[in-house]
C-alpha cells in the first residue's frame, strides 16, 4: 500500500511538469550546400514582456554585451533609416577550444516585428539570421523566434559542429529570454 501511494504521488508530481510548455526550443542541422557544410539553426521561446519592450532591447545593439554570453563588444557603426551596420567581437567556446570572432553585420529592421541580419565581413563565410517578434494576446507576452544559416571560416569538427552551435544558440537564447523577462 505504501509503495502504491509513493508511486501515485510521484506520478502526480511529474505530470504537471511534463504538461508545462518548454520555454526554449532549439534545432540545429548541418546540411551540404554549394560545396560547403551550412549550419541551419532555429530557436524560439516565450517571454512575458510586451513586444514593444522586446523590440527596444533587441535593437539596443550596444548594450548586448551586458547579457549575451561571450560577446565582448557590439558597436553601431552607422544607421540609416531601418538599416544599421553593427560591429561585434565575441568568443566561441567548446571544451578547451576558444575562437575569437569578429563580425560586421547589416541589421535591417522592420519596426516591432523582425530584424534581418546579414554578414558584411568577418570570421564567417556565411552568417544570416532572422529575429521575429510576435505578440501572444492570450498572455500579453511575446514569442521570439531566431533562425539562421552560418558557415565559419575556421575549422569546426563535422561530428561536433552541430552540438557546438546548438550549445552556443541555447546559451545565447536563454540569456536573451532571461533579459527580456527582467524589468528595466
PDB file of N, CA and C in Angstrom, residues 23-101:
ATOM      1  N   UNK A  23       9.989  26.531 -22.477  1.00  0.00           N
ATOM      2  CA  UNK A  23      10.200  27.950 -22.724  1.00  0.00           C
ATOM      3  C   UNK A  23      11.109  28.148 -23.931  1.00  0.00           C
ATOM      4  N   UNK A  24      12.041  27.244 -24.163  1.00  0.00           N
ATOM      5  CA  UNK A  24      13.012  27.413 -25.234  1.00  0.00           C
ATOM      6  C   UNK A  24      13.096  26.146 -26.076  1.00  0.00           C
ATOM      7  N   UNK A  25      13.089  26.337 -27.377  1.00  0.00           N
ATOM      8  CA  UNK A  25      13.281  25.233 -28.312  1.00  0.00           C
ATOM      9  C   UNK A  25      14.437  25.606 -29.230  1.00  0.00           C
ATOM     10  N   UNK A  26      15.326  24.649 -29.495  1.00  0.00           N
ATOM     11  CA  UNK A  26      16.484  24.890 -30.362  1.00  0.00           C
ATOM     12  C   UNK A  26      16.665  23.694 -31.285  1.00  0.00           C
ATOM     13  N   UNK A  27      16.898  23.975 -32.567  1.00  0.00           N
ATOM     14  CA  UNK A  27      17.178  22.924 -33.542  1.00  0.00           C
ATOM     15  C   UNK A  27      18.357  23.379 -34.406  1.00  0.00           C
ATOM     16  N   UNK A  28      19.300  22.475 -34.628  1.00  0.00           N
ATOM     17  CA  UNK A  28      20.457  22.761 -35.477  1.00  0.00           C
ATOM     18  C   UNK A  28      20.638  21.600 -36.442  1.00  0.00           C
ATOM     19  N   UNK A  29      20.772  21.934 -37.727  1.00  0.00           N
ATOM     20  CA  UNK A  29      21.019  20.924 -38.759  1.00  0.00           C
ATOM     21  C   UNK A  29      22.278  21.306 -39.518  1.00  0.00           C
ATOM     22  N   UNK A  30      23.052  20.319 -39.894  1.00  0.00           N
ATOM     23  CA  UNK A  30      24.222  20.523 -40.743  1.00  0.00           C
ATOM     24  C   UNK A  30      23.864  19.968 -42.111  1.00  0.00           C
ATOM     25  N   UNK A  31      23.818  20.847 -43.114  1.00  0.00           N
ATOM     26  CA  UNK A  31      23.412  20.431 -44.454  1.00  0.00           C
ATOM     27  C   UNK A  31      24.491  20.813 -45.460  1.00  0.00           C
ATOM     28  N   UNK A  32      24.598  20.026 -46.509  1.00  0.00           N
ATOM     29  CA  UNK A  32      25.552  20.324 -47.580  1.00  0.00           C
ATOM     30  C   UNK A  32      24.878  21.245 -48.592  1.00  0.00           C
ATOM     31  N   UNK A  33      25.576  22.346 -48.929  1.00  0.00           N
ATOM     32  CA  UNK A  33      25.057  23.297 -49.917  1.00  0.00           C
ATOM     33  C   UNK A  33      26.233  24.035 -50.536  1.00  0.00           C
ATOM     34  N   UNK A  34      26.268  24.092 -51.851  1.00  0.00           N
ATOM     35  CA  UNK A  34      27.323  24.827 -52.556  1.00  0.00           C
ATOM     36  C   UNK A  34      28.723  24.410 -52.105  1.00  0.00           C
ATOM     37  N   UNK A  35      28.975  23.116 -52.037  1.00  0.00           N
ATOM     38  CA  UNK A  35      30.290  22.566 -51.673  1.00  0.00           C
ATOM     39  C   UNK A  35      30.773  22.978 -50.290  1.00  0.00           C
ATOM     40  N   UNK A  36      29.856  23.253 -49.379  1.00  0.00           N
ATOM     41  CA  UNK A  36      30.236  23.551 -48.002  1.00  0.00           C
ATOM     42  C   UNK A  36      29.137  23.054 -47.070  1.00  0.00           C
ATOM     43  N   UNK A  37      29.485  22.915 -45.806  1.00  0.00           N
ATOM     44  CA  UNK A  37      28.504  22.496 -44.816  1.00  0.00           C
ATOM     45  C   UNK A  37      27.942  23.728 -44.129  1.00  0.00           C
ATOM     46  N   UNK A  38      26.628  23.865 -44.221  1.00  0.00           N
ATOM     47  CA  UNK A  38      25.927  25.001 -43.655  1.00  0.00           C
ATOM     48  C   UNK A  38      25.187  24.530 -42.410  1.00  0.00           C
ATOM     49  N   UNK A  39      25.313  25.311 -41.341  1.00  0.00           N
ATOM     50  CA  UNK A  39      24.560  25.028 -40.127  1.00  0.00           C
ATOM     51  C   UNK A  39      23.305  25.882 -40.165  1.00  0.00           C
ATOM     52  N   UNK A  40      22.164  25.212 -40.166  1.00  0.00           N
ATOM     53  CA  UNK A  40      20.873  25.895 -40.146  1.00  0.00           C
ATOM     54  C   UNK A  40      20.329  25.792 -38.730  1.00  0.00           C
ATOM     55  N   UNK A  41      20.015  26.931 -38.159  1.00  0.00           N
ATOM     56  CA  UNK A  41      19.557  26.961 -36.774  1.00  0.00           C
ATOM     57  C   UNK A  41      18.167  27.560 -36.696  1.00  0.00           C
ATOM     58  N   UNK A  42      17.415  27.101 -35.728  1.00  0.00           N
ATOM     59  CA  UNK A  42      16.132  27.727 -35.419  1.00  0.00           C
ATOM     60  C   UNK A  42      15.898  27.573 -33.924  1.00  0.00           C
ATOM     61  N   UNK A  43      15.343  28.613 -33.352  1.00  0.00           N
ATOM     62  CA  UNK A  43      15.090  28.615 -31.922  1.00  0.00           C
ATOM     63  C   UNK A  43      13.914  29.538 -31.654  1.00  0.00           C
ATOM     64  N   UNK A  44      13.167  29.215 -30.631  1.00  0.00           N
ATOM     65  CA  UNK A  44      12.057  30.091 -30.261  1.00  0.00           C
ATOM     66  C   UNK A  44      11.779  29.943 -28.776  1.00  0.00           C
ATOM     67  N   UNK A  45      11.179  30.975 -28.242  1.00  0.00           N
ATOM     68  CA  UNK A  45      10.811  30.973 -26.837  1.00  0.00           C
ATOM     69  C   UNK A  45       9.787  32.054 -26.567  1.00  0.00           C
ATOM     70  N   UNK A  46       9.232  32.016 -25.384  1.00  0.00           N
ATOM     71  CA  UNK A  46       8.195  32.969 -24.988  1.00  0.00           C
ATOM     72  C   UNK A  46       8.690  33.766 -23.791  1.00  0.00           C
ATOM     73  N   UNK A  47       8.291  35.035 -23.764  1.00  0.00           N
ATOM     74  CA  UNK A  47       8.566  35.885 -22.613  1.00  0.00           C
ATOM     75  C   UNK A  47       7.285  36.621 -22.229  1.00  0.00           C
ATOM     76  N   UNK A  48       7.248  37.117 -21.023  1.00  0.00           N
ATOM     77  CA  UNK A  48       6.078  37.866 -20.557  1.00  0.00           C
ATOM     78  C   UNK A  48       6.116  39.323 -21.003  1.00  0.00           C
ATOM     79  N   UNK A  49       7.294  39.811 -21.394  1.00  0.00           N
ATOM     80  CA  UNK A  49       7.429  41.210 -21.814  1.00  0.00           C
ATOM     81  C   UNK A  49       6.592  41.472 -23.061  1.00  0.00           C
ATOM     82  N   UNK A  50       6.026  42.671 -23.165  1.00  0.00           N
ATOM     83  CA  UNK A  50       5.257  43.016 -24.365  1.00  0.00           C
ATOM     84  C   UNK A  50       6.192  43.247 -25.558  1.00  0.00           C
ATOM     85  N   UNK A  51       5.672  43.139 -26.777  1.00  0.00           N
ATOM     86  CA  UNK A  51       6.504  43.301 -27.976  1.00  0.00           C
ATOM     87  C   UNK A  51       7.306  44.607 -28.009  1.00  0.00           C
ATOM     88  N   UNK A  52       6.750  45.708 -27.543  1.00  0.00           N
ATOM     89  CA  UNK A  52       7.469  46.987 -27.572  1.00  0.00           C
ATOM     90  C   UNK A  52       8.738  46.931 -26.733  1.00  0.00           C
ATOM     91  N   UNK A  53       8.673  46.283 -25.587  1.00  0.00           N
ATOM     92  CA  UNK A  53       9.848  46.131 -24.726  1.00  0.00           C
ATOM     93  C   UNK A  53      10.870  45.218 -25.382  1.00  0.00           C
ATOM     94  N   UNK A  54      10.403  44.123 -25.961  1.00  0.00           N
ATOM     95  CA  UNK A  54      11.292  43.181 -26.653  1.00  0.00           C
ATOM     96  C   UNK A  54      12.032  43.905 -27.778  1.00  0.00           C
ATOM     97  N   UNK A  55      11.297  44.677 -28.564  1.00  0.00           N
ATOM     98  CA  UNK A  55      11.897  45.410 -29.683  1.00  0.00           C
ATOM     99  C   UNK A  55      12.979  46.365 -29.192  1.00  0.00           C
ATOM    100  N   UNK A  56      12.669  47.107 -28.157  1.00  0.00           N
ATOM    101  CA  UNK A  56      13.606  48.091 -27.610  1.00  0.00           C
ATOM    102  C   UNK A  56      14.913  47.419 -27.170  1.00  0.00           C
ATOM    103  N   UNK A  57      14.817  46.281 -26.523  1.00  0.00           N
ATOM    104  CA  UNK A  57      16.015  45.585 -26.021  1.00  0.00           C
ATOM    105  C   UNK A  57      16.795  44.947 -27.169  1.00  0.00           C
ATOM    106  N   UNK A  58      16.105  44.283 -28.095  1.00  0.00           N
ATOM    107  CA  UNK A  58      16.805  43.604 -29.194  1.00  0.00           C
ATOM    108  C   UNK A  58      17.482  44.574 -30.163  1.00  0.00           C
ATOM    109  N   UNK A  59      17.001  45.795 -30.242  1.00  0.00           N
ATOM    110  CA  UNK A  59      17.608  46.765 -31.166  1.00  0.00           C
ATOM    111  C   UNK A  59      18.567  47.724 -30.463  1.00  0.00           C
ATOM    112  N   UNK A  60      18.808  47.527 -29.186  1.00  0.00           N
ATOM    113  CA  UNK A  60      19.813  48.313 -28.462  1.00  0.00           C
ATOM    114  C   UNK A  60      21.136  47.543 -28.564  1.00  0.00           C
ATOM    115  N   UNK A  61      21.696  47.519 -29.776  1.00  0.00           N
ATOM    116  CA  UNK A  61      22.841  46.676 -30.113  1.00  0.00           C
ATOM    117  C   UNK A  61      24.051  46.907 -29.210  1.00  0.00           C
ATOM    118  N   UNK A  62      24.272  48.133 -28.794  1.00  0.00           N
ATOM    119  CA  UNK A  62      25.463  48.431 -27.999  1.00  0.00           C
ATOM    120  C   UNK A  62      25.380  47.904 -26.574  1.00  0.00           C
ATOM    121  N   UNK A  63      24.206  47.560 -26.104  1.00  0.00           N
ATOM    122  CA  UNK A  63      24.069  47.001 -24.746  1.00  0.00           C
ATOM    123  C   UNK A  63      24.047  45.477 -24.739  1.00  0.00           C
ATOM    124  N   UNK A  64      24.092  44.854 -25.902  1.00  0.00           N
ATOM    125  CA  UNK A  64      24.036  43.387 -25.965  1.00  0.00           C
ATOM    126  C   UNK A  64      25.130  42.684 -25.154  1.00  0.00           C
ATOM    127  N   UNK A  65      26.363  43.198 -25.114  1.00  0.00           N
ATOM    128  CA  UNK A  65      27.386  42.510 -24.315  1.00  0.00           C
ATOM    129  C   UNK A  65      27.030  42.405 -22.827  1.00  0.00           C
ATOM    130  N   UNK A  66      26.090  43.204 -22.364  1.00  0.00           N
ATOM    131  CA  UNK A  66      25.667  43.133 -20.963  1.00  0.00           C
ATOM    132  C   UNK A  66      24.938  41.836 -20.641  1.00  0.00           C
ATOM    133  N   UNK A  67      24.348  41.192 -21.660  1.00  0.00           N
ATOM    134  CA  UNK A  67      23.570  39.983 -21.370  1.00  0.00           C
ATOM    135  C   UNK A  67      23.797  38.828 -22.343  1.00  0.00           C
ATOM    136  N   UNK A  68      24.467  39.043 -23.461  1.00  0.00           N
ATOM    137  CA  UNK A  68      24.728  37.943 -24.393  1.00  0.00           C
ATOM    138  C   UNK A  68      26.071  37.306 -24.017  1.00  0.00           C
ATOM    139  N   UNK A  69      26.059  36.013 -23.668  1.00  0.00           N
ATOM    140  CA  UNK A  69      27.296  35.347 -23.262  1.00  0.00           C
ATOM    141  C   UNK A  69      28.366  35.418 -24.355  1.00  0.00           C
ATOM    142  N   UNK A  70      29.586  35.629 -23.949  1.00  0.00           N
ATOM    143  CA  UNK A  70      30.765  35.616 -24.823  1.00  0.00           C
ATOM    144  C   UNK A  70      30.797  36.733 -25.859  1.00  0.00           C
ATOM    145  N   UNK A  71      29.926  37.742 -25.741  1.00  0.00           N
ATOM    146  CA  UNK A  71      30.018  38.904 -26.624  1.00  0.00           C
ATOM    147  C   UNK A  71      30.775  39.984 -25.853  1.00  0.00           C
ATOM    148  N   UNK A  72      31.965  40.337 -26.370  1.00  0.00           N
ATOM    149  CA  UNK A  72      32.764  41.343 -25.679  1.00  0.00           C
ATOM    150  C   UNK A  72      32.335  42.768 -26.027  1.00  0.00           C
ATOM    151  N   UNK A  73      31.976  43.006 -27.287  1.00  0.00           N
ATOM    152  CA  UNK A  73      31.549  44.358 -27.666  1.00  0.00           C
ATOM    153  C   UNK A  73      30.616  44.306 -28.863  1.00  0.00           C
ATOM    154  N   UNK A  74      29.790  45.343 -28.950  1.00  0.00           N
ATOM    155  CA  UNK A  74      28.857  45.499 -30.047  1.00  0.00           C
ATOM    156  C   UNK A  74      28.689  46.999 -30.241  1.00  0.00           C
ATOM    157  N   UNK A  75      29.084  47.487 -31.414  1.00  0.00           N
ATOM    158  CA  UNK A  75      29.100  48.930 -31.655  1.00  0.00           C
ATOM    159  C   UNK A  75      28.371  49.259 -32.955  1.00  0.00           C
ATOM    160  N   UNK A  76      27.473  50.222 -32.889  1.00  0.00           N
ATOM    161  CA  UNK A  76      26.793  50.697 -34.088  1.00  0.00           C
ATOM    162  C   UNK A  76      27.771  51.574 -34.856  1.00  0.00           C
ATOM    163  N   UNK A  77      28.077  51.177 -36.098  1.00  0.00           N
ATOM    164  CA  UNK A  77      28.979  51.955 -36.947  1.00  0.00           C
ATOM    165  C   UNK A  77      28.229  53.007 -37.742  1.00  0.00           C
ATOM    166  N   UNK A  78      27.003  52.674 -38.158  1.00  0.00           N
ATOM    167  CA  UNK A  78      26.184  53.650 -38.880  1.00  0.00           C
ATOM    168  C   UNK A  78      24.726  53.230 -38.820  1.00  0.00           C
ATOM    169  N   UNK A  79      23.866  54.211 -39.004  1.00  0.00           N
ATOM    170  CA  UNK A  79      22.417  53.953 -39.023  1.00  0.00           C
ATOM    171  C   UNK A  79      21.813  54.852 -40.094  1.00  0.00           C
ATOM    172  N   UNK A  80      21.006  54.256 -40.966  1.00  0.00           N
ATOM    173  CA  UNK A  80      20.304  54.995 -41.997  1.00  0.00           C
ATOM    174  C   UNK A  80      18.910  54.402 -42.122  1.00  0.00           C
ATOM    175  N   UNK A  81      17.936  55.095 -41.574  1.00  0.00           N
ATOM    176  CA  UNK A  81      16.570  54.568 -41.589  1.00  0.00           C
ATOM    177  C   UNK A  81      16.494  53.280 -40.802  1.00  0.00           C
ATOM    178  N   UNK A  82      16.019  52.227 -41.471  1.00  0.00           N
ATOM    179  CA  UNK A  82      15.885  50.932 -40.789  1.00  0.00           C
ATOM    180  C   UNK A  82      17.094  50.023 -41.017  1.00  0.00           C
ATOM    181  N   UNK A  83      18.188  50.573 -41.515  1.00  0.00           N
ATOM    182  CA  UNK A  83      19.408  49.784 -41.774  1.00  0.00           C
ATOM    183  C   UNK A  83      20.511  50.230 -40.816  1.00  0.00           C
ATOM    184  N   UNK A  84      21.070  49.240 -40.100  1.00  0.00           N
ATOM    185  CA  UNK A  84      22.081  49.529 -39.092  1.00  0.00           C
ATOM    186  C   UNK A  84      23.296  48.631 -39.347  1.00  0.00           C
ATOM    187  N   UNK A  85      24.487  49.243 -39.414  1.00  0.00           N
ATOM    188  CA  UNK A  85      25.728  48.471 -39.529  1.00  0.00           C
ATOM    189  C   UNK A  85      26.293  48.341 -38.117  1.00  0.00           C
ATOM    190  N   UNK A  86      26.543  47.100 -37.686  1.00  0.00           N
ATOM    191  CA  UNK A  86      26.997  46.823 -36.327  1.00  0.00           C
ATOM    192  C   UNK A  86      28.275  45.998 -36.380  1.00  0.00           C
ATOM    193  N   UNK A  87      29.258  46.388 -35.566  1.00  0.00           N
ATOM    194  CA  UNK A  87      30.497  45.618 -35.435  1.00  0.00           C
ATOM    195  C   UNK A  87      30.461  44.901 -34.089  1.00  0.00           C
ATOM    196  N   UNK A  88      30.742  43.589 -34.126  1.00  0.00           N
ATOM    197  CA  UNK A  88      30.696  42.788 -32.907  1.00  0.00           C
ATOM    198  C   UNK A  88      31.956  41.955 -32.764  1.00  0.00           C
ATOM    199  N   UNK A  89      32.421  41.852 -31.513  1.00  0.00           N
ATOM    200  CA  UNK A  89      33.529  40.973 -31.151  1.00  0.00           C
ATOM    201  C   UNK A  89      33.018  40.007 -30.102  1.00  0.00           C
ATOM    202  N   UNK A  90      33.342  38.733 -30.278  1.00  0.00           N
ATOM    203  CA  UNK A  90      32.919  37.733 -29.316  1.00  0.00           C
ATOM    204  C   UNK A  90      33.854  36.549 -29.335  1.00  0.00           C
ATOM    205  N   UNK A  91      33.468  35.522 -28.583  1.00  0.00           N
ATOM    206  CA  UNK A  91      34.262  34.304 -28.478  1.00  0.00           C
ATOM    207  C   UNK A  91      33.340  33.100 -28.596  1.00  0.00           C
ATOM    208  N   UNK A  92      33.770  32.127 -29.375  1.00  0.00           N
ATOM    209  CA  UNK A  92      33.072  30.837 -29.432  1.00  0.00           C
ATOM    210  C   UNK A  92      33.891  29.868 -28.581  1.00  0.00           C
ATOM    211  N   UNK A  93      33.214  29.100 -27.735  1.00  0.00           N
ATOM    212  CA  UNK A  93      33.919  28.181 -26.838  1.00  0.00           C
ATOM    213  C   UNK A  93      33.277  26.802 -26.902  1.00  0.00           C
ATOM    214  N   UNK A  94      34.129  25.799 -26.842  1.00  0.00           N
ATOM    215  CA  UNK A  94      33.653  24.435 -26.679  1.00  0.00           C
ATOM    216  C   UNK A  94      34.768  23.635 -26.040  1.00  0.00           C
ATOM    217  N   UNK A  95      34.498  23.103 -24.856  1.00  0.00           N
ATOM    218  CA  UNK A  95      35.505  22.397 -24.060  1.00  0.00           C
ATOM    219  C   UNK A  95      36.737  23.280 -23.918  1.00  0.00           C
ATOM    220  N   UNK A  96      37.878  22.844 -24.407  1.00  0.00           N
ATOM    221  CA  UNK A  96      39.114  23.619 -24.273  1.00  0.00           C
ATOM    222  C   UNK A  96      39.399  24.481 -25.497  1.00  0.00           C
ATOM    223  N   UNK A  97      38.511  24.451 -26.490  1.00  0.00           N
ATOM    224  CA  UNK A  97      38.704  25.219 -27.721  1.00  0.00           C
ATOM    225  C   UNK A  97      38.088  26.607 -27.545  1.00  0.00           C
ATOM    226  N   UNK A  98      38.834  27.621 -27.939  1.00  0.00           N
ATOM    227  CA  UNK A  98      38.354  29.003 -27.866  1.00  0.00           C
ATOM    228  C   UNK A  98      38.708  29.685 -29.179  1.00  0.00           C
ATOM    229  N   UNK A  99      37.754  30.390 -29.746  1.00  0.00           N
ATOM    230  CA  UNK A  99      37.981  31.085 -31.011  1.00  0.00           C
ATOM    231  C   UNK A  99      37.367  32.480 -30.928  1.00  0.00           C
ATOM    232  N   UNK A 100      38.195  33.509 -31.109  1.00  0.00           N
ATOM    233  CA  UNK A 100      37.691  34.874 -31.153  1.00  0.00           C
ATOM    234  C   UNK A 100      37.007  35.103 -32.498  1.00  0.00           C
ATOM    235  N   UNK A 101      35.901  35.823 -32.460  1.00  0.00           N
ATOM    236  CA  UNK A 101      35.127  36.076 -33.677  1.00  0.00           C
ATOM    237  C   UNK A 101      34.860  37.573 -33.804  1.00  0.00           C
TER     238      UNK A 101
END
